[in-house]
mmCIF file of C-alpha atoms in Angstrom:
data_model
loop_
_atom_site.group_PDB
_atom_site.id
_atom_site.type_symbol
_atom_site.label_atom_id
_atom_site.label_comp_id
_atom_site.label_asym_id
_atom_site.label_seq_id
_atom_site.Cartn_x
_atom_site.Cartn_y
_atom_site.Cartn_z
ATOM 1 C CA UNK I 20 -99.394 -38.194 -70.470
ATOM 2 C CA UNK I 21 -103.302 -36.938 -71.037
ATOM 3 C CA UNK I 22 -104.226 -33.480 -72.256
ATOM 4 C CA UNK I 23 -107.680 -31.971 -72.600
ATOM 5 C CA UNK I 24 -107.451 -29.341 -75.053
ATOM 6 C CA UNK I 25 -109.047 -27.680 -72.376
ATOM 7 C CA UNK I 26 -107.269 -27.879 -69.924
ATOM 8 C CA UNK I 27 -103.578 -25.708 -68.666
ATOM 9 C CA UNK I 28 -100.232 -28.439 -69.961
ATOM 10 C CA UNK I 29 -98.086 -29.245 -66.245
ATOM 11 C CA UNK I 30 -94.717 -28.823 -66.627
ATOM 12 C CA UNK I 31 -93.611 -32.428 -67.495
ATOM 13 C CA UNK I 32 -91.010 -34.408 -68.802
ATOM 14 C CA UNK I 33 -93.497 -36.930 -70.064
ATOM 15 C CA UNK I 34 -94.562 -36.808 -74.160
ATOM 16 C CA UNK I 35 -98.057 -35.810 -73.599
ATOM 17 C CA UNK I 36 -100.913 -36.286 -75.839
ATOM 18 C CA UNK I 37 -103.676 -33.587 -76.579
ATOM 19 C CA UNK I 38 -106.407 -34.867 -76.634
ATOM 20 C CA UNK I 39 -110.404 -33.146 -77.584
ATOM 21 C CA UNK I 40 -111.802 -36.795 -78.401
ATOM 22 C CA UNK I 41 -115.768 -34.875 -78.958
ATOM 23 C CA UNK I 42 -117.912 -38.257 -79.268
ATOM 24 C CA UNK I 43 -115.895 -40.567 -80.164
ATOM 25 C CA UNK I 44 -113.567 -43.448 -77.376
ATOM 26 C CA UNK I 45 -111.258 -42.997 -76.611
ATOM 27 C CA UNK I 46 -110.143 -41.002 -73.430
ATOM 28 C CA UNK I 47 -107.676 -42.127 -71.513
ATOM 29 C CA UNK I 48 -109.976 -42.450 -68.536
ATOM 30 C CA UNK I 49 -110.542 -45.996 -69.051
ATOM 31 C CA UNK I 50 -108.122 -48.691 -67.939
ATOM 32 C CA UNK I 51 -108.211 -50.175 -72.052
ATOM 33 C CA UNK I 52 -106.474 -46.698 -73.302
ATOM 34 C CA UNK I 53 -104.215 -46.664 -70.371
ATOM 35 C CA UNK I 54 -103.355 -50.248 -70.211
ATOM 36 C CA UNK I 55 -102.900 -49.709 -74.332
ATOM 37 C CA UNK I 56 -100.250 -47.405 -74.322
ATOM 38 C CA UNK I 57 -98.063 -48.335 -71.469
ATOM 39 C CA UNK I 58 -98.125 -51.258 -73.446
ATOM 40 C CA UNK I 59 -97.093 -49.306 -76.731
ATOM 41 C CA UNK I 60 -93.991 -47.938 -73.945
ATOM 42 C CA UNK I 61 -93.095 -50.686 -73.613
ATOM 43 C CA UNK I 62 -92.894 -51.223 -77.195
ATOM 44 C CA UNK I 63 -89.888 -51.355 -80.165
ATOM 45 C CA UNK I 64 -92.372 -48.037 -81.522
ATOM 46 C CA UNK I 65 -89.425 -46.441 -82.797
ATOM 47 C CA UNK I 66 -88.867 -47.059 -86.424
ATOM 48 C CA UNK I 67 -91.508 -49.600 -86.842
ATOM 49 C CA UNK I 68 -94.849 -49.627 -89.622
ATOM 50 C CA UNK I 69 -98.228 -49.450 -87.406
ATOM 51 C CA UNK I 70 -101.804 -50.045 -87.771
ATOM 52 C CA UNK I 71 -104.571 -48.865 -85.259
ATOM 53 C CA UNK I 72 -107.340 -51.121 -85.983
ATOM 54 C CA UNK I 73 -110.843 -49.553 -83.654
ATOM 55 C CA UNK I 74 -108.389 -45.972 -83.561
ATOM 56 C CA UNK I 75 -111.432 -43.786 -81.784
ATOM 57 C CA UNK I 76 -109.827 -40.118 -80.703
ATOM 58 C CA UNK I 77 -106.634 -41.224 -82.824
ATOM 59 C CA UNK I 78 -104.818 -41.351 -79.200
ATOM 60 C CA UNK I 79 -103.080 -44.080 -79.462
ATOM 61 C CA UNK I 80 -102.209 -43.807 -83.609
ATOM 62 C CA UNK I 81 -101.268 -40.342 -81.661
ATOM 63 C CA UNK I 82 -98.580 -42.165 -79.486
ATOM 64 C CA UNK I 83 -97.344 -44.789 -81.856
ATOM 65 C CA UNK I 84 -95.940 -41.736 -84.016
ATOM 66 C CA UNK I 85 -94.690 -40.050 -80.727
ATOM 67 C CA UNK I 86 -92.532 -43.062 -79.682
ATOM 68 C CA UNK I 87 -91.167 -42.598 -83.076
ATOM 69 C CA UNK I 88 -93.703 -44.929 -85.712
ATOM 70 C CA UNK I 89 -92.525 -44.710 -89.459
ATOM 71 C CA UNK I 90 -95.512 -45.188 -90.307
ATOM 72 C CA UNK I 91 -99.283 -45.136 -88.519
ATOM 73 C CA UNK I 92 -102.807 -46.433 -90.452
ATOM 74 C CA UNK I 93 -105.574 -45.519 -88.018
ATOM 75 C CA UNK I 94 -109.124 -47.654 -89.548
ATOM 76 C CA UNK I 95 -111.972 -47.298 -87.839
ATOM 77 C CA UNK I 96 -115.834 -48.090 -89.073
ATOM 78 C CA UNK I 97 -116.796 -44.517 -87.695
ATOM 79 C CA UNK I 98 -116.063 -41.835 -90.464
ATOM 80 C CA UNK I 99 -117.211 -38.941 -87.325
ATOM 81 C CA UNK I 100 -114.269 -40.741 -85.247
ATOM 82 C CA UNK I 101 -111.717 -40.377 -88.678
ATOM 83 C CA UNK I 102 -112.413 -36.661 -88.647
ATOM 84 C CA UNK I 103 -111.632 -36.251 -84.925
ATOM 85 C CA UNK I 104 -108.528 -38.802 -85.359
ATOM 86 C CA UNK I 105 -107.165 -36.063 -87.801
ATOM 87 C CA UNK I 106 -108.099 -33.443 -85.834
ATOM 88 C CA UNK I 107 -106.080 -34.776 -83.025
ATOM 89 C CA UNK I 108 -103.223 -35.550 -85.165
ATOM 90 C CA UNK I 109 -103.392 -31.536 -86.291
ATOM 91 C CA UNK I 110 -103.034 -31.237 -82.343
ATOM 92 C CA UNK I 111 -100.117 -33.003 -81.514
ATOM 93 C CA UNK I 112 -98.522 -32.323 -84.557
ATOM 94 C CA UNK I 113 -98.058 -35.392 -86.200
ATOM 95 C CA UNK I 114 -99.018 -37.580 -89.363
ATOM 96 C CA UNK I 115 -100.895 -40.530 -89.949
ATOM 97 C CA UNK I 116 -103.332 -41.921 -92.593
ATOM 98 C CA UNK I 117 -107.074 -42.212 -90.944
ATOM 99 C CA UNK I 118 -109.686 -43.955 -92.863
ATOM 100 C CA UNK I 119 -112.805 -44.844 -92.551
ATOM 101 C CA UNK I 120 -113.382 -48.809 -93.262
ATOM 102 C CA UNK I 121 -113.779 -51.537 -90.795
ATOM 103 C CA UNK I 122 -111.236 -54.168 -89.388
ATOM 104 C CA UNK I 123 -107.465 -54.816 -90.357
ATOM 105 C CA UNK I 124 -109.193 -55.613 -94.074
ATOM 106 C CA UNK I 125 -109.685 -51.761 -94.198
ATOM 107 C CA UNK I 126 -106.320 -51.237 -94.922
ATOM 108 C CA UNK I 127 -104.316 -54.951 -95.139
ATOM 109 C CA UNK I 128 -103.872 -54.263 -98.339
ATOM 110 C CA UNK I 129 -100.676 -50.279 -97.503
ATOM 111 C CA UNK I 130 -98.965 -54.087 -94.876
ATOM 112 C CA UNK I 131 -97.576 -55.564 -93.699
ATOM 113 C CA UNK I 132 -96.995 -53.759 -90.541
ATOM 114 C CA UNK I 133 -94.920 -54.215 -88.417
ATOM 115 C CA UNK I 134 -97.072 -54.042 -85.233
ATOM 116 C CA UNK I 135 -100.981 -53.934 -84.479
ATOM 117 C CA UNK I 136 -102.761 -51.680 -82.160
ATOM 118 C CA UNK I 137 -106.756 -53.069 -81.295
ATOM 119 C CA UNK I 138 -108.431 -51.879 -78.241
ATOM 120 C CA UNK I 139 -111.647 -53.286 -79.008
ATOM 121 C CA UNK I 140 -113.863 -55.112 -77.754
ATOM 122 C CA UNK I 141 -113.092 -59.314 -77.451
ATOM 123 C CA UNK I 142 -115.078 -60.500 -80.299
ATOM 124 C CA UNK I 143 -114.167 -58.378 -82.976
ATOM 125 C CA UNK I 144 -110.198 -59.388 -81.946
ATOM 126 C CA UNK I 145 -110.777 -62.864 -82.341
ATOM 127 C CA UNK I 146 -112.501 -61.830 -85.532
ATOM 128 C CA UNK I 147 -109.319 -60.340 -86.584
ATOM 129 C CA UNK I 148 -107.202 -62.522 -85.422
ATOM 130 C CA UNK I 149 -105.926 -64.416 -88.342
ATOM 131 C CA UNK I 150 -106.320 -61.668 -90.388
ATOM 132 C CA UNK I 151 -104.272 -59.352 -88.555
ATOM 133 C CA UNK I 152 -101.625 -62.497 -87.959
ATOM 134 C CA UNK I 153 -101.980 -62.315 -91.786
ATOM 135 C CA UNK I 154 -101.223 -58.185 -92.098
ATOM 136 C CA UNK I 155 -98.022 -58.443 -90.303
ATOM 137 C CA UNK I 156 -94.060 -60.240 -90.712
ATOM 138 C CA UNK I 157 -92.713 -63.391 -87.658
ATOM 139 C CA UNK I 158 -92.308 -61.805 -84.819
ATOM 140 C CA UNK I 159 -95.147 -58.689 -85.611
ATOM 141 C CA UNK I 160 -96.381 -57.562 -82.083
ATOM 142 C CA UNK I 161 -100.581 -57.050 -81.833
ATOM 143 C CA UNK I 162 -101.308 -54.735 -78.465
ATOM 144 C CA UNK I 163 -104.846 -55.902 -77.144
ATOM 145 C CA UNK I 164 -107.005 -54.429 -75.466
ATOM 146 C CA UNK I 165 -110.923 -53.817 -74.506
ATOM 147 C CA UNK I 166 -110.894 -57.458 -73.318
ATOM 148 C CA UNK I 167 -113.354 -58.632 -70.199
ATOM 149 C CA UNK I 168 -110.805 -60.623 -67.918
ATOM 150 C CA UNK I 169 -114.065 -63.315 -68.218
ATOM 151 C CA UNK I 170 -113.096 -63.232 -71.672
ATOM 152 C CA UNK I 171 -108.843 -63.217 -72.676
ATOM 153 C CA UNK I 172 -108.748 -67.038 -72.337
ATOM 154 C CA UNK I 173 -111.142 -66.987 -75.331
ATOM 155 C CA UNK I 174 -108.871 -63.813 -77.119
ATOM 156 C CA UNK I 175 -105.537 -66.599 -76.176
ATOM 157 C CA UNK I 176 -107.593 -69.353 -78.048
ATOM 158 C CA UNK I 177 -108.279 -67.646 -81.245
ATOM 159 C CA UNK I 178 -104.984 -65.620 -81.465
ATOM 160 C CA UNK I 179 -103.195 -69.086 -80.599
ATOM 161 C CA UNK I 180 -105.129 -70.218 -83.665
ATOM 162 C CA UNK I 181 -103.671 -67.594 -85.364
ATOM 163 C CA UNK I 182 -99.793 -68.276 -85.047
ATOM 164 C CA UNK I 183 -99.748 -65.592 -81.917
ATOM 165 C CA UNK I 184 -97.461 -67.077 -78.867
ATOM 166 C CA UNK I 185 -96.188 -64.913 -76.209
ATOM 167 C CA UNK I 186 -97.781 -62.400 -74.535
ATOM 168 C CA UNK I 187 -97.069 -59.992 -72.237
ATOM 169 C CA UNK I 188 -100.657 -59.986 -70.528
ATOM 170 C CA UNK I 189 -101.563 -55.883 -67.859
ATOM 171 C CA UNK I 190 -105.339 -56.592 -66.241
ATOM 172 C CA UNK I 191 -106.678 -53.184 -64.326
ATOM 173 C CA UNK I 192 -110.677 -52.999 -63.305
ATOM 174 C CA UNK I 193 -111.248 -56.199 -64.490
ATOM 175 C CA UNK I 194 -109.913 -55.313 -67.615
ATOM 176 C CA UNK I 195 -107.295 -57.117 -70.399
ATOM 177 C CA UNK I 196 -104.543 -55.552 -72.399
ATOM 178 C CA UNK I 197 -101.741 -57.817 -73.101
ATOM 179 C CA UNK I 198 -99.425 -57.770 -75.792
ATOM 180 C CA UNK I 199 -98.238 -60.560 -77.894
ATOM 181 C CA UNK I 200 -95.856 -62.056 -81.374
ATOM 182 C CA UNK I 201 -96.611 -63.670 -83.513
ATOM 183 C CA UNK I 202 -94.358 -66.786 -84.027
ATOM 184 C CA UNK I 203 -92.162 -68.702 -81.455
#
């Protein structure tokens, strides 16, 4: 459950992410973010090393921390997003490494990562597919979103060419998200 800082917390037994997105992307209102969180909830996150590429508000990094990730590294090209992500980590009493940089290459040396989350546009996903594959072991999981349904086939081609195979796909309001596994 996602709760903006300006709203009262309803009683719930669900994990709650408290969020003040500021000017960063990632409020939880967009289908791409919701689908990423759903895929993350259904993944085995406990004890994993996770990279959040294009972290925006930090919402997905926070989700990974709340689900028991051992370490989370978040990166974004926007320095404001990095600051907002750090503030939101404090609001949720979780800790992850947030830094400014471009793509997985900015944090690749800190890997390998068991899981990478990327809620960014299709063209960027296509560009970084090989780098993401190189930053994770066999059976690593890449959660992708930010994909307009008509661009999904191009993302699949790039992911398969990079060595990813089985995919769990979600679609909402013309947007696609997927959890794809490295290897066969």
